[in-house]
Amino acid sequence: MAQTGAGRSSWLGRSWRRIALVLLALLLAPYVLILLYAPGFVHPVSTLMLRDVVLRGGYERQWMPFETISPHLVRSVMMSEDGQFCAHNGVDWVQMRGVVQDALDGEATRGASTISMQTVKNLFLWNGRFFVRKALELPLALAADFVWSKRRVMEVYLNIAEWGPGIYGAEAAARHHFGVSAANLSRRQAALLAVALPNPFDRNPGKPGRGLKRLASLIERRAGASGDYITCLYP
């Protein structure tokens, strides 16, 4: 028997409600996970890792607690990726306003992602320059920075950051590129890993070119003078 107009309308209404509930659940799920990921004994898995399980059959990652990771790497990553990490609440609004103003002026925009923003992006979202992703990323970064300590944010970031195809986290990266543990990285090795993060597929810290070496030297100097910037991590 053919559906009446009223029956079709009721079925469509129920379908749209189900779709809306699914979308709402997907939007809220990361905030629930942020709460669940707060304890230090929880070792989160990122969407990129799940991607590699599907496409590559697995990934390489050995979790390292914050206190066991070389301070050289922590300082280098902070000074390379987010020098104001200890000062902002997950989003660097000064940098963000600059990016918005550049976009309004028709100028090329620069990056303004904080370590908190990169952490939630890697955990819950996807790569690429998409407005929708950025709109989802900002409140998630604020929530993570509010719920987690700065040490926890950095710990999660350094254990889910991608340092090459299927290579995640500081320990796997240090062993893959230098044959040492992340606990024993030298200043130079830490700086090379840090400057590889923006483009880990093209930048090989284990076999750096002249440009990568020059960037690493700059970050190594900044990391050595980072005492006033890292008080939230090493009081």
JSON list of C-alpha atoms in Angstrom, two decimals:
[
{"chain": "A", "resi": 1, "resn": "MET", "atom": "CA", "xyz": [0.00, 0.00, 0.00]},
{"chain": "A", "resi": 2, "resn": "ALA", "atom": "CA", "xyz": [1.33, 3.43, -0.95]},
{"chain": "A", "resi": 3, "resn": "GLN", "atom": "CA", "xyz": [2.13, 5.78, 1.87]},
{"chain": "A", "resi": 4, "resn": "THR", "atom": "CA", "xyz": [-0.15, 8.73, 2.35]},
{"chain": "A", "resi": 5, "resn": "GLY", "atom": "CA", "xyz": [1.24, 12.27, 2.34]},
{"chain": "A", "resi": 6, "resn": "ALA", "atom": "CA", "xyz": [0.84, 12.45, 6.10]},
{"chain": "A", "resi": 7, "resn": "GLY", "atom": "CA", "xyz": [2.64, 9.10, 6.51]},
{"chain": "A", "resi": 8, "resn": "ARG", "atom": "CA", "xyz": [5.57, 10.19, 4.36]},
{"chain": "A", "resi": 9, "resn": "SER", "atom": "CA", "xyz": [5.80, 13.45, 6.26]},
{"chain": "A", "resi": 10, "resn": "SER", "atom": "CA", "xyz": [5.85, 11.60, 9.59]},
{"chain": "A", "resi": 11, "resn": "TRP", "atom": "CA", "xyz": [8.55, 9.19, 8.32]},
{"chain": "A", "resi": 12, "resn": "LEU", "atom": "CA", "xyz": [10.70, 12.06, 7.04]},
{"chain": "A", "resi": 13, "resn": "GLY", "atom": "CA", "xyz": [10.29, 13.88, 10.33]},
{"chain": "A", "resi": 14, "resn": "ARG", "atom": "CA", "xyz": [11.47, 10.84, 12.29]},
{"chain": "A", "resi": 15, "resn": "SER", "atom": "CA", "xyz": [14.42, 10.36, 9.91]},
{"chain": "A", "resi": 16, "resn": "TRP", "atom": "CA", "xyz": [15.56, 13.95, 10.28]},
{"chain": "A", "resi": 17, "resn": "ARG", "atom": "CA", "xyz": [15.29, 13.71, 14.06]},
{"chain": "A", "resi": 18, "resn": "ARG", "atom": "CA", "xyz": [17.46, 10.60, 14.04]},
{"chain": "A", "resi": 19, "resn": "ILE", "atom": "CA", "xyz": [20.02, 12.31, 11.83]},
{"chain": "A", "resi": 20, "resn": "ALA", "atom": "CA", "xyz": [20.00, 15.36, 14.10]},
{"chain": "A", "resi": 21, "resn": "LEU", "atom": "CA", "xyz": [20.52, 13.17, 17.18]},
{"chain": "A", "resi": 22, "resn": "VAL", "atom": "CA", "xyz": [23.42, 11.33, 15.52]},
{"chain": "A", "resi": 23, "resn": "LEU", "atom": "CA", "xyz": [25.07, 14.63, 14.55]},
{"chain": "A", "resi": 24, "resn": "LEU", "atom": "CA", "xyz": [24.56, 16.00, 18.06]},
{"chain": "A", "resi": 25, "resn": "ALA", "atom": "CA", "xyz": [26.10, 12.87, 19.55]},
{"chain": "A", "resi": 26, "resn": "LEU", "atom": "CA", "xyz": [29.12, 13.19, 17.23]},
{"chain": "A", "resi": 27, "resn": "LEU", "atom": "CA", "xyz": [29.57, 16.83, 18.22]},
{"chain": "A", "resi": 28, "resn": "LEU", "atom": "CA", "xyz": [29.34, 16.10, 21.94]},
{"chain": "A", "resi": 29, "resn": "ALA", "atom": "CA", "xyz": [31.43, 12.91, 21.96]},
{"chain": "A", "resi": 30, "resn": "PRO", "atom": "CA", "xyz": [34.84, 14.70, 21.93]},
{"chain": "A", "resi": 31, "resn": "TYR", "atom": "CA", "xyz": [33.87, 16.74, 25.00]},
{"chain": "A", "resi": 32, "resn": "VAL", "atom": "CA", "xyz": [32.98, 13.55, 26.87]},
{"chain": "A", "resi": 33, "resn": "LEU", "atom": "CA", "xyz": [36.27, 12.02, 25.74]},
{"chain": "A", "resi": 34, "resn": "ILE", "atom": "CA", "xyz": [38.20, 15.05, 27.00]},
{"chain": "A", "resi": 35, "resn": "LEU", "atom": "CA", "xyz": [36.83, 14.28, 30.46]},
{"chain": "A", "resi": 36, "resn": "LEU", "atom": "CA", "xyz": [37.61, 10.58, 30.12]},
{"chain": "A", "resi": 37, "resn": "TYR", "atom": "CA", "xyz": [41.15, 11.32, 28.88]},
{"chain": "A", "resi": 38, "resn": "ALA", "atom": "CA", "xyz": [42.01, 13.56, 31.85]},
{"chain": "A", "resi": 39, "resn": "PRO", "atom": "CA", "xyz": [43.60, 10.83, 34.06]},
{"chain": "A", "resi": 40, "resn": "GLY", "atom": "CA", "xyz": [47.25, 10.21, 33.34]},
{"chain": "A", "resi": 41, "resn": "PHE", "atom": "CA", "xyz": [46.83, 6.42, 33.06]},
{"chain": "A", "resi": 42, "resn": "VAL", "atom": "CA", "xyz": [44.62, 6.85, 29.98]},
{"chain": "A", "resi": 43, "resn": "HIS", "atom": "CA", "xyz": [46.53, 6.69, 26.68]},
{"chain": "A", "resi": 44, "resn": "PRO", "atom": "CA", "xyz": [44.31, 8.23, 23.98]},
{"chain": "A", "resi": 45, "resn": "VAL", "atom": "CA", "xyz": [44.31, 7.02, 20.38]},
{"chain": "A", "resi": 46, "resn": "SER", "atom": "CA", "xyz": [43.89, 9.65, 17.67]},
{"chain": "A", "resi": 47, "resn": "THR", "atom": "CA", "xyz": [41.74, 9.64, 14.55]},
{"chain": "A", "resi": 48, "resn": "LEU", "atom": "CA", "xyz": [44.95, 9.53, 12.49]},
{"chain": "A", "resi": 49, "resn": "MET", "atom": "CA", "xyz": [46.01, 6.36, 14.28]},
{"chain": "A", "resi": 50, "resn": "LEU", "atom": "CA", "xyz": [42.63, 4.82, 13.58]},
{"chain": "A", "resi": 51, "resn": "ARG", "atom": "CA", "xyz": [43.06, 5.83, 9.94]},
{"chain": "A", "resi": 52, "resn": "ASP", "atom": "CA", "xyz": [46.37, 3.98, 9.83]},
{"chain": "A", "resi": 53, "resn": "VAL", "atom": "CA", "xyz": [44.80, 0.90, 11.37]},
{"chain": "A", "resi": 54, "resn": "VAL", "atom": "CA", "xyz": [42.35, 0.86, 8.44]},
{"chain": "A", "resi": 55, "resn": "LEU", "atom": "CA", "xyz": [44.75, 1.86, 5.65]},
{"chain": "A", "resi": 56, "resn": "ARG", "atom": "CA", "xyz": [48.11, 0.47, 6.86]},
{"chain": "A", "resi": 57, "resn": "GLY", "atom": "CA", "xyz": [47.08, -2.29, 9.21]},
{"chain": "A", "resi": 58, "resn": "GLY", "atom": "CA", "xyz": [48.54, -0.57, 12.26]},
{"chain": "A", "resi": 59, "resn": "TYR", "atom": "CA", "xyz": [50.90, 2.10, 13.57]},
{"chain": "A", "resi": 60, "resn": "GLU", "atom": "CA", "xyz": [53.92, 2.51, 15.82]},
{"chain": "A", "resi": 61, "resn": "ARG", "atom": "CA", "xyz": [53.51, 4.27, 19.19]},
{"chain": "A", "resi": 62, "resn": "GLN", "atom": "CA", "xyz": [54.91, 3.68, 22.68]},
{"chain": "A", "resi": 63, "resn": "TRP", "atom": "CA", "xyz": [53.38, 5.93, 25.32]},
{"chain": "A", "resi": 64, "resn": "MET", "atom": "CA", "xyz": [55.82, 8.00, 27.40]},
{"chain": "A", "resi": 65, "resn": "PRO", "atom": "CA", "xyz": [54.71, 9.82, 30.58]},
{"chain": "A", "resi": 66, "resn": "PHE", "atom": "CA", "xyz": [55.54, 13.51, 30.54]},
{"chain": "A", "resi": 67, "resn": "GLU", "atom": "CA", "xyz": [58.23, 13.27, 33.20]},
{"chain": "A", "resi": 68, "resn": "THR", "atom": "CA", "xyz": [60.15, 10.64, 31.21]},
{"chain": "A", "resi": 69, "resn": "ILE", "atom": "CA", "xyz": [60.33, 12.67, 27.98]},
{"chain": "A", "resi": 70, "resn": "SER", "atom": "CA", "xyz": [63.53, 14.64, 27.51]},
{"chain": "A", "resi": 71, "resn": "PRO", "atom": "CA", "xyz": [63.04, 18.28, 28.58]},
{"chain": "A", "resi": 72, "resn": "HIS", "atom": "CA", "xyz": [65.06, 19.18, 25.49]},
{"chain": "A", "resi": 73, "resn": "LEU", "atom": "CA", "xyz": [62.19, 17.90, 23.33]},
{"chain": "A", "resi": 74, "resn": "VAL", "atom": "CA", "xyz": [59.50, 19.59, 25.44]},
{"chain": "A", "resi": 75, "resn": "ARG", "atom": "CA", "xyz": [61.30, 22.94, 25.25]},
{"chain": "A", "resi": 76, "resn": "SER", "atom": "CA", "xyz": [62.05, 22.59, 21.54]},
{"chain": "A", "resi": 77, "resn": "VAL", "atom": "CA", "xyz": [58.50, 21.67, 20.59]},
{"chain": "A", "resi": 78, "resn": "MET", "atom": "CA", "xyz": [57.07, 24.48, 22.67]},
{"chain": "A", "resi": 79, "resn": "MET", "atom": "CA", "xyz": [59.39, 27.12, 21.22]},
{"chain": "A", "resi": 80, "resn": "SER", "atom": "CA", "xyz": [58.85, 25.83, 17.70]},
{"chain": "A", "resi": 81, "resn": "GLU", "atom": "CA", "xyz": [55.09, 25.28, 17.79]},
{"chain": "A", "resi": 82, "resn": "ASP", "atom": "CA", "xyz": [53.63, 27.55, 20.48]},
{"chain": "A", "resi": 83, "resn": "GLY", "atom": "CA", "xyz": [55.87, 29.93, 22.41]},
{"chain": "A", "resi": 84, "resn": "GLN", "atom": "CA", "xyz": [52.90, 31.31, 24.36]},
{"chain": "A", "resi": 85, "resn": "PHE", "atom": "CA", "xyz": [51.69, 27.87, 25.46]},
{"chain": "A", "resi": 86, "resn": "CYS", "atom": "CA", "xyz": [51.87, 28.73, 29.17]},
{"chain": "A", "resi": 87, "resn": "ALA", "atom": "CA", "xyz": [50.16, 32.10, 28.70]},
{"chain": "A", "resi": 88, "resn": "HIS", "atom": "CA", "xyz": [47.00, 31.30, 26.71]},
{"chain": "A", "resi": 89, "resn": "ASN", "atom": "CA", "xyz": [43.87, 29.32, 27.57]},
{"chain": "A", "resi": 90, "resn": "GLY", "atom": "CA", "xyz": [44.05, 26.96, 24.61]},
{"chain": "A", "resi": 91, "resn": "VAL", "atom": "CA", "xyz": [43.70, 29.61, 21.90]},
{"chain": "A", "resi": 92, "resn": "ASP", "atom": "CA", "xyz": [46.15, 32.43, 21.25]},
{"chain": "A", "resi": 93, "resn": "TRP", "atom": "CA", "xyz": [43.60, 35.16, 20.61]},
{"chain": "A", "resi": 94, "resn": "VAL", "atom": "CA", "xyz": [46.22, 37.75, 19.69]},
{"chain": "A", "resi": 95, "resn": "GLN", "atom": "CA", "xyz": [47.55, 35.52, 16.91]},
{"chain": "A", "resi": 96, "resn": "MET", "atom": "CA", "xyz": [44.03, 34.54, 15.91]},
{"chain": "A", "resi": 97, "resn": "ARG", "atom": "CA", "xyz": [42.94, 38.16, 15.52]},
{"chain": "A", "resi": 98, "resn": "GLY", "atom": "CA", "xyz": [45.98, 38.76, 13.34]},
{"chain": "A", "resi": 99, "resn": "VAL", "atom": "CA", "xyz": [45.03, 35.86, 11.08]},
{"chain": "A", "resi": 100, "resn": "VAL", "atom": "CA", "xyz": [41.44, 37.10, 10.79]},
{"chain": "A", "resi": 101, "resn": "GLN", "atom": "CA", "xyz": [42.61, 40.61, 9.97]},
{"chain": "A", "resi": 102, "resn": "ASP", "atom": "CA", "xyz": [45.00, 39.30, 7.31]},
{"chain": "A", "resi": 103, "resn": "ALA", "atom": "CA", "xyz": [42.14, 37.31, 5.76]},
{"chain": "A", "resi": 104, "resn": "LEU", "atom": "CA", "xyz": [39.87, 40.37, 5.75]},
{"chain": "A", "resi": 105, "resn": "ASP", "atom": "CA", "xyz": [42.66, 42.42, 4.13]},
{"chain": "A", "resi": 106, "resn": "GLY", "atom": "CA", "xyz": [43.10, 39.79, 1.44]},
{"chain": "A", "resi": 107, "resn": "GLU", "atom": "CA", "xyz": [46.60, 38.90, 2.59]},
{"chain": "A", "resi": 108, "resn": "ALA", "atom": "CA", "xyz": [48.10, 35.44, 2.94]},
{"chain": "A", "resi": 109, "resn": "THR", "atom": "CA", "xyz": [47.26, 34.06, 6.38]},
{"chain": "A", "resi": 110, "resn": "ARG", "atom": "CA", "xyz": [49.84, 32.62, 8.74]},
{"chain": "A", "resi": 111, "resn": "GLY", "atom": "CA", "xyz": [49.38, 29.72, 11.10]},
{"chain": "A", "resi": 112, "resn": "ALA", "atom": "CA", "xyz": [47.91, 30.44, 14.53]},
{"chain": "A", "resi": 113, "resn": "SER", "atom": "CA", "xyz": [47.36, 26.93, 15.87]},
{"chain": "A", "resi": 114, "resn": "THR", "atom": "CA", "xyz": [48.39, 26.40, 19.47]},
{"chain": "A", "resi": 115, "resn": "ILE", "atom": "CA", "xyz": [49.59, 23.08, 20.86]},
{"chain": "A", "resi": 116, "resn": "SER", "atom": "CA", "xyz": [46.15, 22.68, 22.48]},
{"chain": "A", "resi": 117, "resn": "MET", "atom": "CA", "xyz": [44.47, 23.20, 19.10]},
{"chain": "A", "resi": 118, "resn": "GLN", "atom": "CA", "xyz": [46.79, 20.75, 17.38]},
{"chain": "A", "resi": 119, "resn": "THR", "atom": "CA", "xyz": [46.20, 18.20, 20.13]},
{"chain": "A", "resi": 120, "resn": "VAL", "atom": "CA", "xyz": [42.41, 18.19, 19.80]},
{"chain": "A", "resi": 121, "resn": "LYS", "atom": "CA", "xyz": [42.69, 18.29, 16.00]},
{"chain": "A", "resi": 122, "resn": "ASN", "atom": "CA", "xyz": [44.89, 15.20, 16.01]},
{"chain": "A", "resi": 123, "resn": "LEU", "atom": "CA", "xyz": [42.73, 13.43, 18.59]},
{"chain": "A", "resi": 124, "resn": "PHE", "atom": "CA", "xyz": [39.26, 14.10, 17.25]},
{"chain": "A", "resi": 125, "resn": "LEU", "atom": "CA", "xyz": [39.29, 15.81, 13.83]},
{"chain": "A", "resi": 126, "resn": "TRP", "atom": "CA", "xyz": [41.15, 15.64, 10.52]},
{"chain": "A", "resi": 127, "resn": "ASN", "atom": "CA", "xyz": [43.97, 17.34, 8.64]},
{"chain": "A", "resi": 128, "resn": "GLY", "atom": "CA", "xyz": [43.55, 20.11, 6.09]},
{"chain": "A", "resi": 129, "resn": "ARG", "atom": "CA", "xyz": [42.65, 23.78, 6.05]},
{"chain": "A", "resi": 130, "resn": "PHE", "atom": "CA", "xyz": [38.88, 23.73, 6.42]},
{"chain": "A", "resi": 131, "resn": "PHE", "atom": "CA", "xyz": [36.74, 26.40, 8.08]},
{"chain": "A", "resi": 132, "resn": "VAL", "atom": "CA", "xyz": [34.38, 23.78, 9.54]},
{"chain": "A", "resi": 133, "resn": "ARG", "atom": "CA", "xyz": [37.28, 21.93, 11.15]},
{"chain": "A", "resi": 134, "resn": "LYS", "atom": "CA", "xyz": [38.67, 25.14, 12.61]},
{"chain": "A", "resi": 135, "resn": "ALA", "atom": "CA", "xyz": [35.24, 26.06, 14.00]},
{"chain": "A", "resi": 136, "resn": "LEU", "atom": "CA", "xyz": [35.09, 22.68, 15.76]},
{"chain": "A", "resi": 137, "resn": "GLU", "atom": "CA", "xyz": [38.72, 22.90, 16.87]},
{"chain": "A", "resi": 138, "resn": "LEU", "atom": "CA", "xyz": [38.52, 26.20, 18.79]},
{"chain": "A", "resi": 139, "resn": "PRO", "atom": "CA", "xyz": [35.96, 25.21, 21.47]},
{"chain": "A", "resi": 140, "resn": "LEU", "atom": "CA", "xyz": [37.56, 21.78, 21.83]},
{"chain": "A", "resi": 141, "resn": "ALA", "atom": "CA", "xyz": [40.94, 23.42, 22.49]},
{"chain": "A", "resi": 142, "resn": "LEU", "atom": "CA", "xyz": [39.38, 25.68, 25.12]},
{"chain": "A", "resi": 143, "resn": "ALA", "atom": "CA", "xyz": [37.70, 22.69, 26.77]},
{"chain": "A", "resi": 144, "resn": "ALA", "atom": "CA", "xyz": [40.86, 20.58, 26.79]},
{"chain": "A", "resi": 145, "resn": "ASP", "atom": "CA", "xyz": [42.93, 23.41, 28.22]},
{"chain": "A", "resi": 146, "resn": "PHE", "atom": "CA", "xyz": [40.29, 23.97, 30.92]},
{"chain": "A", "resi": 147, "resn": "VAL", "atom": "CA", "xyz": [39.94, 20.30, 31.94]},
{"chain": "A", "resi": 148, "resn": "TRP", "atom": "CA", "xyz": [43.55, 19.18, 31.54]},
{"chain": "A", "resi": 149, "resn": "SER", "atom": "CA", "xyz": [46.67, 20.60, 33.10]},
{"chain": "A", "resi": 150, "resn": "LYS", "atom": "CA", "xyz": [49.26, 22.11, 30.78]},
{"chain": "A", "resi": 151, "resn": "ARG", "atom": "CA", "xyz": [51.45, 19.10, 31.47]},
{"chain": "A", "resi": 152, "resn": "ARG", "atom": "CA", "xyz": [48.65, 16.76, 30.40]},
{"chain": "A", "resi": 153, "resn": "VAL", "atom": "CA", "xyz": [48.08, 18.73, 27.18]},
{"chain": "A", "resi": 154, "resn": "MET", "atom": "CA", "xyz": [51.78, 18.53, 26.33]},
{"chain": "A", "resi": 155, "resn": "GLU", "atom": "CA", "xyz": [51.96, 14.87, 27.33]},
{"chain": "A", "resi": 156, "resn": "VAL", "atom": "CA", "xyz": [49.07, 13.91, 25.07]},
{"chain": "A", "resi": 157, "resn": "TYR", "atom": "CA", "xyz": [50.41, 16.03, 22.21]},
{"chain": "A", "resi": 158, "resn": "LEU", "atom": "CA", "xyz": [53.88, 14.49, 22.34]},
{"chain": "A", "resi": 159, "resn": "ASN", "atom": "CA", "xyz": [52.39, 11.00, 22.39]},
{"chain": "A", "resi": 160, "resn": "ILE", "atom": "CA", "xyz": [50.03, 11.42, 19.43]},
{"chain": "A", "resi": 161, "resn": "ALA", "atom": "CA", "xyz": [52.01, 13.78, 17.16]},
{"chain": "A", "resi": 162, "resn": "GLU", "atom": "CA", "xyz": [52.81, 12.22, 13.79]},
{"chain": "A", "resi": 163, "resn": "TRP", "atom": "CA", "xyz": [56.51, 12.06, 12.88]},
{"chain": "A", "resi": 164, "resn": "GLY", "atom": "CA", "xyz": [56.25, 10.10, 9.65]},
{"chain": "A", "resi": 165, "resn": "PRO", "atom": "CA", "xyz": [54.07, 7.43, 8.04]},
{"chain": "A", "resi": 166, "resn": "GLY", "atom": "CA", "xyz": [52.69, 5.31, 10.87]},
{"chain": "A", "resi": 167, "resn": "ILE", "atom": "CA", "xyz": [55.09, 6.83, 13.42]},
{"chain": "A", "resi": 168, "resn": "TYR", "atom": "CA", "xyz": [53.34, 8.46, 16.37]},
{"chain": "A", "resi": 169, "resn": "GLY", "atom": "CA", "xyz": [54.65, 9.95, 19.55]},
{"chain": "A", "resi": 170, "resn": "ALA", "atom": "CA", "xyz": [58.05, 11.03, 20.79]},
{"chain": "A", "resi": 171, "resn": "GLU", "atom": "CA", "xyz": [59.30, 7.56, 21.73]},
{"chain": "A", "resi": 172, "resn": "ALA", "atom": "CA", "xyz": [58.58, 5.96, 18.36]},
{"chain": "A", "resi": 173, "resn": "ALA", "atom": "CA", "xyz": [60.00, 9.02, 16.57]},
{"chain": "A", "resi": 174, "resn": "ALA", "atom": "CA", "xyz": [63.20, 9.11, 18.63]},
{"chain": "A", "resi": 175, "resn": "ARG", "atom": "CA", "xyz": [63.85, 5.41, 18.10]},
{"chain": "A", "resi": 176, "resn": "HIS", "atom": "CA", "xyz": [62.98, 5.53, 14.39]},
{"chain": "A", "resi": 177, "resn": "HIS", "atom": "CA", "xyz": [65.05, 8.58, 13.50]},
{"chain": "A", "resi": 178, "resn": "PHE", "atom": "CA", "xyz": [67.92, 8.44, 16.03]},
{"chain": "A", "resi": 179, "resn": "GLY", "atom": "CA", "xyz": [67.92, 5.00, 17.61]},
{"chain": "A", "resi": 180, "resn": "VAL", "atom": "CA", "xyz": [67.52, 6.38, 21.15]},
{"chain": "A", "resi": 181, "resn": "SER", "atom": "CA", "xyz": [64.70, 6.72, 23.64]},
{"chain": "A", "resi": 182, "resn": "ALA", "atom": "CA", "xyz": [62.76, 9.97, 23.88]},
{"chain": "A", "resi": 183, "resn": "ALA", "atom": "CA", "xyz": [64.18, 10.22, 27.40]},
{"chain": "A", "resi": 184, "resn": "ASN", "atom": "CA", "xyz": [67.72, 10.50, 26.04]},
{"chain": "A", "resi": 185, "resn": "LEU", "atom": "CA", "xyz": [67.34, 12.91, 23.15]},
{"chain": "A", "resi": 186, "resn": "SER", "atom": "CA", "xyz": [70.10, 15.49, 22.81]},
{"chain": "A", "resi": 187, "resn": "ARG", "atom": "CA", "xyz": [69.40, 19.18, 22.28]},
{"chain": "A", "resi": 188, "resn": "ARG", "atom": "CA", "xyz": [70.12, 18.84, 18.58]},
{"chain": "A", "resi": 189, "resn": "GLN", "atom": "CA", "xyz": [68.00, 15.74, 18.09]},
{"chain": "A", "resi": 190, "resn": "ALA", "atom": "CA", "xyz": [65.11, 17.35, 19.98]},
{"chain": "A", "resi": 191, "resn": "ALA", "atom": "CA", "xyz": [65.31, 20.47, 17.84]},
{"chain": "A", "resi": 192, "resn": "LEU", "atom": "CA", "xyz": [65.32, 18.41, 14.64]},
{"chain": "A", "resi": 193, "resn": "LEU", "atom": "CA", "xyz": [62.22, 16.51, 15.76]},
{"chain": "A", "resi": 194, "resn": "ALA", "atom": "CA", "xyz": [60.48, 19.76, 16.67]},
{"chain": "A", "resi": 195, "resn": "VAL", "atom": "CA", "xyz": [61.05, 21.47, 13.31]},
{"chain": "A", "resi": 196, "resn": "ALA", "atom": "CA", "xyz": [59.90, 18.34, 11.46]},
{"chain": "A", "resi": 197, "resn": "LEU", "atom": "CA", "xyz": [56.43, 18.46, 13.04]},
{"chain": "A", "resi": 198, "resn": "PRO", "atom": "CA", "xyz": [54.76, 20.91, 10.62]},
{"chain": "A", "resi": 199, "resn": "ASN", "atom": "CA", "xyz": [55.48, 18.57, 7.70]},
{"chain": "A", "resi": 200, "resn": "PRO", "atom": "CA", "xyz": [56.61, 15.16, 8.98]},
{"chain": "A", "resi": 201, "resn": "PHE", "atom": "CA", "xyz": [56.23, 13.45, 5.60]},
{"chain": "A", "resi": 202, "resn": "ASP", "atom": "CA", "xyz": [58.64, 15.79, 3.79]},
{"chain": "A", "resi": 203, "resn": "ARG", "atom": "CA", "xyz": [60.95, 16.71, 6.68]},
{"chain": "A", "resi": 204, "resn": "ASN", "atom": "CA", "xyz": [63.12, 13.86, 7.86]},
{"chain": "A", "resi": 205, "resn": "PRO", "atom": "CA", "xyz": [64.84, 14.72, 11.16]},
{"chain": "A", "resi": 206, "resn": "GLY", "atom": "CA", "xyz": [67.11, 11.71, 10.86]},
{"chain": "A", "resi": 207, "resn": "LYS", "atom": "CA", "xyz": [68.40, 12.90, 7.46]},
{"chain": "A", "resi": 208, "resn": "PRO", "atom": "CA", "xyz": [68.01, 16.69, 7.59]},
{"chain": "A", "resi": 209, "resn": "GLY", "atom": "CA", "xyz": [68.77, 18.93, 4.65]},
{"chain": "A", "resi": 210, "resn": "ARG", "atom": "CA", "xyz": [70.44, 22.30, 4.92]},
{"chain": "A", "resi": 211, "resn": "GLY", "atom": "CA", "xyz": [67.16, 24.15, 5.50]},
{"chain": "A", "resi": 212, "resn": "LEU", "atom": "CA", "xyz": [66.04, 21.80, 8.26]},
{"chain": "A", "resi": 213, "resn": "LYS", "atom": "CA", "xyz": [69.42, 22.07, 9.96]},
{"chain": "A", "resi": 214, "resn": "ARG", "atom": "CA", "xyz": [69.18, 25.86, 9.89]},
{"chain": "A", "resi": 215, "resn": "LEU", "atom": "CA", "xyz": [65.69, 25.79, 11.45]},
{"chain": "A", "resi": 216, "resn": "ALA", "atom": "CA", "xyz": [66.87, 23.31, 14.08]},
{"chain": "A", "resi": 217, "resn": "SER", "atom": "CA", "xyz": [69.77, 25.59, 15.04]},
{"chain": "A", "resi": 218, "resn": "LEU", "atom": "CA", "xyz": [67.31, 28.46, 15.56]},
{"chain": "A", "resi": 219, "resn": "ILE", "atom": "CA", "xyz": [64.98, 26.34, 17.71]},
{"chain": "A", "resi": 220, "resn": "GLU", "atom": "CA", "xyz": [67.90, 24.93, 19.66]},
{"chain": "A", "resi": 221, "resn": "ARG", "atom": "CA", "xyz": [68.92, 28.46, 20.64]},
{"chain": "A", "resi": 222, "resn": "ARG", "atom": "CA", "xyz": [65.36, 29.43, 21.54]},
{"chain": "A", "resi": 223, "resn": "ALA", "atom": "CA", "xyz": [64.88, 26.28, 23.62]},
{"chain": "A", "resi": 224, "resn": "GLY", "atom": "CA", "xyz": [68.09, 27.02, 25.50]},
{"chain": "A", "resi": 225, "resn": "ALA", "atom": "CA", "xyz": [66.72, 30.43, 26.48]},
{"chain": "A", "resi": 226, "resn": "SER", "atom": "CA", "xyz": [63.14, 29.32, 27.20]},
{"chain": "A", "resi": 227, "resn": "GLY", "atom": "CA", "xyz": [63.25, 29.47, 31.00]},
{"chain": "A", "resi": 228, "resn": "ASP", "atom": "CA", "xyz": [60.68, 32.27, 31.35]},
{"chain": "A", "resi": 229, "resn": "TYR", "atom": "CA", "xyz": [58.27, 30.58, 28.93]},
{"chain": "A", "resi": 230, "resn": "ILE", "atom": "CA", "xyz": [57.97, 27.10, 30.42]},
{"chain": "A", "resi": 231, "resn": "THR", "atom": "CA", "xyz": [57.02, 27.74, 34.03]},
{"chain": "A", "resi": 232, "resn": "CYS", "atom": "CA", "xyz": [53.70, 25.90, 33.60]},
{"chain": "A", "resi": 233, "resn": "LEU", "atom": "CA", "xyz": [55.64, 22.74, 32.70]},
{"chain": "A", "resi": 234, "resn": "TYR", "atom": "CA", "xyz": [58.78, 23.03, 34.80]},
{"chain": "A", "resi": 235, "resn": "PRO", "atom": "CA", "xyz": [58.04, 25.36, 37.74]}
]
